[in-house]
Amino acid sequence: FWPKGFTTSMYEKVLKDASIWTGYLNTILYTVLGTLISVTLTACAAYPLSRKDLFGRNIFISLFIFTMFFNGGMIPTFLIVKSLGLMNNIFGFILPGALSVWNVIVVRTYMSSSIAWEIQEAAKVDGANDFRIFFTIVLPLSMPIVAVMILFYAVAYWNSYFNALLYLPDQNKWPLQMVLREVLIK
């Protein structure tokens, strides 16, 4: 029960392993780039769905929700990634899970319930187009939900190993979680 001595030999062994450092760098790269892409896609998808004047809004929302419940599955996704030439590529790791429909719904709900529609109408009357309204009014007012989405996506990318297992056969491109999995298997 009581330790017999103090040693740092295992820390030295881990810190000398180059694959651990490569895994850390890859994980940091995948997390930063993936989070940036995912938050951008989520905000750009949620904003039009939050607008009351979007023609066919309920149809688009229904299509999004349909894909949340009935996705293609692992094999069709793998075949698409392979046919697009994204195997053993950083984008093959990031893009299959870049957009979460649940997160789009959360951001859409925030934008439609927390940002007054009258502010957007007033900007439209003053001559602002939809892009200007999004970037100068809606996005700055949506920073709390953007921060939450950054946290959600960053944690998801940091902990992700399954996409690496499927799409990154090169061990030099593995994130830290795959490197640690390999250490446990050996």
PDB file of N, CA and C in Angstrom, residues 90-158:
ATOM      1  N   ILE A  90      -5.041  15.596 -42.982  1.00  0.00           N
ATOM      2  CA  ILE A  90      -5.607  16.287 -41.818  1.00  0.00           C
ATOM      3  C   ILE A  90      -7.095  16.563 -42.005  1.00  0.00           C
ATOM      4  N   PHE A  91      -7.507  16.862 -43.227  1.00  0.00           N
ATOM      5  CA  PHE A  91      -8.914  17.160 -43.473  1.00  0.00           C
ATOM      6  C   PHE A  91      -9.775  15.909 -43.455  1.00  0.00           C
ATOM      7  N   GLY A  92      -9.191  14.764 -43.709  1.00  0.00           N
ATOM      8  CA  GLY A  92      -9.912  13.512 -43.544  1.00  0.00           C
ATOM      9  C   GLY A  92     -10.237  13.244 -42.088  1.00  0.00           C
ATOM     10  N   PHE A  93      -9.413  13.766 -41.210  1.00  0.00           N
ATOM     11  CA  PHE A  93      -9.659  13.647 -39.770  1.00  0.00           C
ATOM     12  C   PHE A  93     -10.693  14.666 -39.295  1.00  0.00           C
ATOM     13  N   ILE A  94     -10.647  15.876 -39.846  1.00  0.00           N
ATOM     14  CA  ILE A  94     -11.474  16.974 -39.338  1.00  0.00           C
ATOM     15  C   ILE A  94     -12.855  17.030 -39.994  1.00  0.00           C
ATOM     16  N   LEU A  95     -12.923  16.954 -41.299  1.00  0.00           N
ATOM     17  CA  LEU A  95     -14.168  17.252 -42.010  1.00  0.00           C
ATOM     18  C   LEU A  95     -15.335  16.296 -41.762  1.00  0.00           C
ATOM     19  N   PRO A  96     -15.129  14.983 -41.577  1.00  0.00           N
ATOM     20  CA  PRO A  96     -16.312  14.133 -41.351  1.00  0.00           C
ATOM     21  C   PRO A  96     -17.151  14.518 -40.134  1.00  0.00           C
ATOM     22  N   GLY A  97     -16.550  15.105 -39.131  1.00  0.00           N
ATOM     23  CA  GLY A  97     -17.314  15.520 -37.963  1.00  0.00           C
ATOM     24  C   GLY A  97     -17.292  17.011 -37.731  1.00  0.00           C
ATOM     25  N   ALA A  98     -17.095  17.778 -38.783  1.00  0.00           N
ATOM     26  CA  ALA A  98     -16.902  19.218 -38.633  1.00  0.00           C
ATOM     27  C   ALA A  98     -18.168  19.961 -38.216  1.00  0.00           C
ATOM     28  N   LEU A  99     -19.314  19.434 -38.526  1.00  0.00           N
ATOM     29  CA  LEU A  99     -20.552  20.130 -38.207  1.00  0.00           C
ATOM     30  C   LEU A  99     -21.458  19.216 -37.405  1.00  0.00           C
ATOM     31  N   SER A 100     -21.817  19.658 -36.230  1.00  0.00           N
ATOM     32  CA  SER A 100     -22.752  18.931 -35.383  1.00  0.00           C
ATOM     33  C   SER A 100     -24.115  19.604 -35.493  1.00  0.00           C
ATOM     34  N   VAL A 101     -25.106  18.847 -35.923  1.00  0.00           N
ATOM     35  CA  VAL A 101     -26.440  19.412 -36.086  1.00  0.00           C
ATOM     36  C   VAL A 101     -26.993  19.867 -34.733  1.00  0.00           C
ATOM     37  N   TRP A 102     -26.690  19.124 -33.689  1.00  0.00           N
ATOM     38  CA  TRP A 102     -27.143  19.523 -32.365  1.00  0.00           C
ATOM     39  C   TRP A 102     -26.604  20.905 -32.001  1.00  0.00           C
ATOM     40  N   ASN A 103     -25.316  21.130 -32.273  1.00  0.00           N
ATOM     41  CA  ASN A 103     -24.719  22.432 -31.981  1.00  0.00           C
ATOM     42  C   ASN A 103     -25.322  23.534 -32.849  1.00  0.00           C
ATOM     43  N   VAL A 104     -25.655  23.220 -34.092  1.00  0.00           N
ATOM     44  CA  VAL A 104     -26.320  24.199 -34.958  1.00  0.00           C
ATOM     45  C   VAL A 104     -27.668  24.592 -34.358  1.00  0.00           C
ATOM     46  N   ILE A 105     -28.404  23.617 -33.857  1.00  0.00           N
ATOM     47  CA  ILE A 105     -29.708  23.902 -33.256  1.00  0.00           C
ATOM     48  C   ILE A 105     -29.547  24.750 -31.995  1.00  0.00           C
ATOM     49  N   VAL A 106     -28.531  24.450 -31.197  1.00  0.00           N
ATOM     50  CA  VAL A 106     -28.292  25.230 -29.981  1.00  0.00           C
ATOM     51  C   VAL A 106     -27.955  26.678 -30.333  1.00  0.00           C
ATOM     52  N   VAL A 107     -27.066  26.875 -31.312  1.00  0.00           N
ATOM     53  CA  VAL A 107     -26.678  28.240 -31.706  1.00  0.00           C
ATOM     54  C   VAL A 107     -27.849  28.961 -32.363  1.00  0.00           C
ATOM     55  N   ARG A 108     -28.606  28.274 -33.181  1.00  0.00           N
ATOM     56  CA  ARG A 108     -29.793  28.879 -33.813  1.00  0.00           C
ATOM     57  C   ARG A 108     -30.796  29.337 -32.761  1.00  0.00           C
ATOM     58  N   THR A 109     -31.006  28.495 -31.766  1.00  0.00           N
ATOM     59  CA  THR A 109     -31.938  28.854 -30.697  1.00  0.00           C
ATOM     60  C   THR A 109     -31.443  30.069 -29.924  1.00  0.00           C
ATOM     61  N   TYR A 110     -30.143  30.119 -29.670  1.00  0.00           N
ATOM     62  CA  TYR A 110     -29.587  31.290 -28.977  1.00  0.00           C
ATOM     63  C   TYR A 110     -29.779  32.547 -29.814  1.00  0.00           C
ATOM     64  N   MET A 111     -29.440  32.456 -31.105  1.00  0.00           N
ATOM     65  CA  MET A 111     -29.539  33.643 -31.962  1.00  0.00           C
ATOM     66  C   MET A 111     -30.976  34.119 -32.114  1.00  0.00           C
ATOM     67  N   SER A 112     -31.916  33.200 -32.191  1.00  0.00           N
ATOM     68  CA  SER A 112     -33.306  33.625 -32.400  1.00  0.00           C
ATOM     69  C   SER A 112     -33.977  34.083 -31.114  1.00  0.00           C
ATOM     70  N   SER A 113     -33.501  33.600 -29.953  1.00  0.00           N
ATOM     71  CA  SER A 113     -34.177  33.972 -28.715  1.00  0.00           C
ATOM     72  C   SER A 113     -33.453  35.076 -27.937  1.00  0.00           C
ATOM     73  N   SER A 114     -32.156  35.232 -28.114  1.00  0.00           N
ATOM     74  CA  SER A 114     -31.408  36.198 -27.310  1.00  0.00           C
ATOM     75  C   SER A 114     -31.090  37.495 -28.037  1.00  0.00           C
ATOM     76  N   ILE A 115     -31.163  37.481 -29.345  1.00  0.00           N
ATOM     77  CA  ILE A 115     -30.867  38.695 -30.114  1.00  0.00           C
ATOM     78  C   ILE A 115     -32.186  39.211 -30.688  1.00  0.00           C
ATOM     79  N   ALA A 116     -32.525  40.420 -30.323  1.00  0.00           N
ATOM     80  CA  ALA A 116     -33.815  40.989 -30.732  1.00  0.00           C
ATOM     81  C   ALA A 116     -33.887  41.110 -32.251  1.00  0.00           C
ATOM     82  N   TRP A 117     -34.986  40.657 -32.786  1.00  0.00           N
ATOM     83  CA  TRP A 117     -35.211  40.726 -34.232  1.00  0.00           C
ATOM     84  C   TRP A 117     -35.277  42.175 -34.702  1.00  0.00           C
ATOM     85  N   GLU A 118     -35.718  43.072 -33.823  1.00  0.00           N
ATOM     86  CA  GLU A 118     -35.847  44.484 -34.178  1.00  0.00           C
ATOM     87  C   GLU A 118     -34.490  45.124 -34.477  1.00  0.00           C
ATOM     88  N   ILE A 119     -33.431  44.647 -33.822  1.00  0.00           N
ATOM     89  CA  ILE A 119     -32.087  45.172 -34.107  1.00  0.00           C
ATOM     90  C   ILE A 119     -31.699  44.849 -35.546  1.00  0.00           C
ATOM     91  N   GLN A 120     -31.992  43.629 -35.969  1.00  0.00           N
ATOM     92  CA  GLN A 120     -31.670  43.230 -37.336  1.00  0.00           C
ATOM     93  C   GLN A 120     -32.534  43.979 -38.346  1.00  0.00           C
ATOM     94  N   GLU A 121     -33.801  44.182 -38.025  1.00  0.00           N
ATOM     95  CA  GLU A 121     -34.672  44.957 -38.912  1.00  0.00           C
ATOM     96  C   GLU A 121     -34.197  46.399 -39.041  1.00  0.00           C
ATOM     97  N   ALA A 122     -33.769  46.985 -37.916  1.00  0.00           N
ATOM     98  CA  ALA A 122     -33.277  48.365 -37.946  1.00  0.00           C
ATOM     99  C   ALA A 122     -32.012  48.469 -38.794  1.00  0.00           C
ATOM    100  N   ALA A 123     -31.136  47.487 -38.697  1.00  0.00           N
ATOM    101  CA  ALA A 123     -29.929  47.487 -39.523  1.00  0.00           C
ATOM    102  C   ALA A 123     -30.288  47.340 -40.996  1.00  0.00           C
ATOM    103  N   LYS A 124     -31.307  46.523 -41.285  1.00  0.00           N
ATOM    104  CA  LYS A 124     -31.762  46.348 -42.673  1.00  0.00           C
ATOM    105  C   LYS A 124     -32.316  47.657 -43.215  1.00  0.00           C
ATOM    106  N   VAL A 125     -33.068  48.378 -42.405  1.00  0.00           N
ATOM    107  CA  VAL A 125     -33.620  49.675 -42.818  1.00  0.00           C
ATOM    108  C   VAL A 125     -32.499  50.680 -43.058  1.00  0.00           C
ATOM    109  N   ASP A 126     -31.437  50.599 -42.259  1.00  0.00           N
ATOM    110  CA  ASP A 126     -30.298  51.507 -42.417  1.00  0.00           C
ATOM    111  C   ASP A 126     -29.409  51.134 -43.599  1.00  0.00           C
ATOM    112  N   GLY A 127     -29.733  50.044 -44.287  1.00  0.00           N
ATOM    113  CA  GLY A 127     -29.008  49.689 -45.496  1.00  0.00           C
ATOM    114  C   GLY A 127     -28.001  48.573 -45.348  1.00  0.00           C
ATOM    115  N   ALA A 128     -27.976  47.917 -44.217  1.00  0.00           N
ATOM    116  CA  ALA A 128     -27.022  46.816 -44.036  1.00  0.00           C
ATOM    117  C   ALA A 128     -27.540  45.561 -44.738  1.00  0.00           C
ATOM    118  N   ASN A 129     -26.628  44.844 -45.400  1.00  0.00           N
ATOM    119  CA  ASN A 129     -27.018  43.579 -46.016  1.00  0.00           C
ATOM    120  C   ASN A 129     -26.881  42.456 -44.981  1.00  0.00           C
ATOM    121  N   ASP A 130     -27.224  41.248 -45.377  1.00  0.00           N
ATOM    122  CA  ASP A 130     -27.222  40.125 -44.435  1.00  0.00           C
ATOM    123  C   ASP A 130     -25.829  39.824 -43.889  1.00  0.00           C
ATOM    124  N   PHE A 131     -24.807  39.935 -44.730  1.00  0.00           N
ATOM    125  CA  PHE A 131     -23.441  39.675 -44.265  1.00  0.00           C
ATOM    126  C   PHE A 131     -23.010  40.694 -43.214  1.00  0.00           C
ATOM    127  N   ARG A 132     -23.334  41.944 -43.469  1.00  0.00           N
ATOM    128  CA  ARG A 132     -22.972  42.992 -42.492  1.00  0.00           C
ATOM    129  C   ARG A 132     -23.733  42.815 -41.180  1.00  0.00           C
ATOM    130  N   ILE A 133     -24.998  42.459 -41.277  1.00  0.00           N
ATOM    131  CA  ILE A 133     -25.784  42.207 -40.067  1.00  0.00           C
ATOM    132  C   ILE A 133     -25.168  41.060 -39.269  1.00  0.00           C
ATOM    133  N   PHE A 134     -24.782  40.010 -39.979  1.00  0.00           N
ATOM    134  CA  PHE A 134     -24.202  38.839 -39.296  1.00  0.00           C
ATOM    135  C   PHE A 134     -22.886  39.196 -38.619  1.00  0.00           C
ATOM    136  N   PHE A 135     -21.982  39.839 -39.360  1.00  0.00           N
ATOM    137  CA  PHE A 135     -20.636  40.078 -38.823  1.00  0.00           C
ATOM    138  C   PHE A 135     -20.566  41.249 -37.832  1.00  0.00           C
ATOM    139  N   THR A 136     -21.428  42.253 -37.965  1.00  0.00           N
ATOM    140  CA  THR A 136     -21.307  43.417 -37.074  1.00  0.00           C
ATOM    141  C   THR A 136     -22.327  43.447 -35.946  1.00  0.00           C
ATOM    142  N   ILE A 137     -23.411  42.698 -36.081  1.00  0.00           N
ATOM    143  CA  ILE A 137     -24.432  42.724 -35.028  1.00  0.00           C
ATOM    144  C   ILE A 137     -24.600  41.354 -34.376  1.00  0.00           C
ATOM    145  N   VAL A 138     -24.956  40.362 -35.172  1.00  0.00           N
ATOM    146  CA  VAL A 138     -25.318  39.059 -34.607  1.00  0.00           C
ATOM    147  C   VAL A 138     -24.108  38.345 -34.008  1.00  0.00           C
ATOM    148  N   LEU A 139     -23.011  38.288 -34.731  1.00  0.00           N
ATOM    149  CA  LEU A 139     -21.842  37.562 -34.225  1.00  0.00           C
ATOM    150  C   LEU A 139     -21.265  38.177 -32.954  1.00  0.00           C
ATOM    151  N   PRO A 140     -21.078  39.498 -32.867  1.00  0.00           N
ATOM    152  CA  PRO A 140     -20.592  40.047 -31.595  1.00  0.00           C
ATOM    153  C   PRO A 140     -21.551  39.814 -30.422  1.00  0.00           C
ATOM    154  N   LEU A 141     -22.849  39.832 -30.684  1.00  0.00           N
ATOM    155  CA  LEU A 141     -23.812  39.572 -29.611  1.00  0.00           C
ATOM    156  C   LEU A 141     -23.905  38.086 -29.267  1.00  0.00           C
ATOM    157  N   SER A 142     -23.353  37.235 -30.124  1.00  0.00           N
ATOM    158  CA  SER A 142     -23.409  35.790 -29.908  1.00  0.00           C
ATOM    159  C   SER A 142     -22.126  35.227 -29.310  1.00  0.00           C
ATOM    160  N   MET A 143     -21.248  36.072 -28.829  1.00  0.00           N
ATOM    161  CA  MET A 143     -19.977  35.581 -28.290  1.00  0.00           C
ATOM    162  C   MET A 143     -20.116  34.591 -27.133  1.00  0.00           C
ATOM    163  N   PRO A 144     -21.124  34.709 -26.262  1.00  0.00           N
ATOM    164  CA  PRO A 144     -21.244  33.677 -25.224  1.00  0.00           C
ATOM    165  C   PRO A 144     -21.471  32.281 -25.791  1.00  0.00           C
ATOM    166  N   ILE A 145     -22.347  32.157 -26.783  1.00  0.00           N
ATOM    167  CA  ILE A 145     -22.604  30.833 -27.349  1.00  0.00           C
ATOM    168  C   ILE A 145     -21.440  30.386 -28.226  1.00  0.00           C
ATOM    169  N   VAL A 146     -20.739  31.320 -28.846  1.00  0.00           N
ATOM    170  CA  VAL A 146     -19.541  30.972 -29.615  1.00  0.00           C
ATOM    171  C   VAL A 146     -18.474  30.413 -28.681  1.00  0.00           C
ATOM    172  N   ALA A 147     -18.332  31.003 -27.499  1.00  0.00           N
ATOM    173  CA  ALA A 147     -17.369  30.487 -26.519  1.00  0.00           C
ATOM    174  C   ALA A 147     -17.740  29.077 -26.077  1.00  0.00           C
ATOM    175  N   VAL A 148     -19.019  28.831 -25.886  1.00  0.00           N
ATOM    176  CA  VAL A 148     -19.469  27.488 -25.514  1.00  0.00           C
ATOM    177  C   VAL A 148     -19.175  26.504 -26.639  1.00  0.00           C
ATOM    178  N   MET A 149     -19.424  26.911 -27.882  1.00  0.00           N
ATOM    179  CA  MET A 149     -19.159  26.023 -29.015  1.00  0.00           C
ATOM    180  C   MET A 149     -17.664  25.755 -29.174  1.00  0.00           C
ATOM    181  N   ILE A 150     -16.831  26.761 -28.920  1.00  0.00           N
ATOM    182  CA  ILE A 150     -15.384  26.548 -28.963  1.00  0.00           C
ATOM    183  C   ILE A 150     -14.997  25.490 -27.942  1.00  0.00           C
ATOM    184  N   LEU A 151     -15.553  25.580 -26.763  1.00  0.00           N
ATOM    185  CA  LEU A 151     -15.258  24.590 -25.725  1.00  0.00           C
ATOM    186  C   LEU A 151     -15.743  23.207 -26.125  1.00  0.00           C
ATOM    187  N   PHE A 152     -16.966  23.104 -26.606  1.00  0.00           N
ATOM    188  CA  PHE A 152     -17.516  21.803 -27.020  1.00  0.00           C
ATOM    189  C   PHE A 152     -16.671  21.158 -28.112  1.00  0.00           C
ATOM    190  N   TYR A 153     -16.393  21.921 -29.169  1.00  0.00           N
ATOM    191  CA  TYR A 153     -15.648  21.358 -30.295  1.00  0.00           C
ATOM    192  C   TYR A 153     -14.199  21.064 -29.917  1.00  0.00           C
ATOM    193  N   ALA A 154     -13.574  21.932 -29.134  1.00  0.00           N
ATOM    194  CA  ALA A 154     -12.175  21.705 -28.751  1.00  0.00           C
ATOM    195  C   ALA A 154     -12.037  20.432 -27.927  1.00  0.00           C
ATOM    196  N   VAL A 155     -12.938  20.216 -26.990  1.00  0.00           N
ATOM    197  CA  VAL A 155     -12.886  18.985 -26.192  1.00  0.00           C
ATOM    198  C   VAL A 155     -13.143  17.759 -27.066  1.00  0.00           C
ATOM    199  N   ALA A 156     -14.076  17.886 -27.997  1.00  0.00           N
ATOM    200  CA  ALA A 156     -14.372  16.758 -28.889  1.00  0.00           C
ATOM    201  C   ALA A 156     -13.170  16.412 -29.766  1.00  0.00           C
ATOM    202  N   TYR A 157     -12.509  17.418 -30.340  1.00  0.00           N
ATOM    203  CA  TYR A 157     -11.338  17.141 -31.174  1.00  0.00           C
ATOM    204  C   TYR A 157     -10.163  16.648 -30.337  1.00  0.00           C
ATOM    205  N   TRP A 158     -10.001  17.190 -29.142  1.00  0.00           N
ATOM    206  CA  TRP A 158      -8.889  16.763 -28.296  1.00  0.00           C
ATOM    207  C   TRP A 158      -9.033  15.279 -27.919  1.00  0.00           C
TER     208      TRP A 158
END
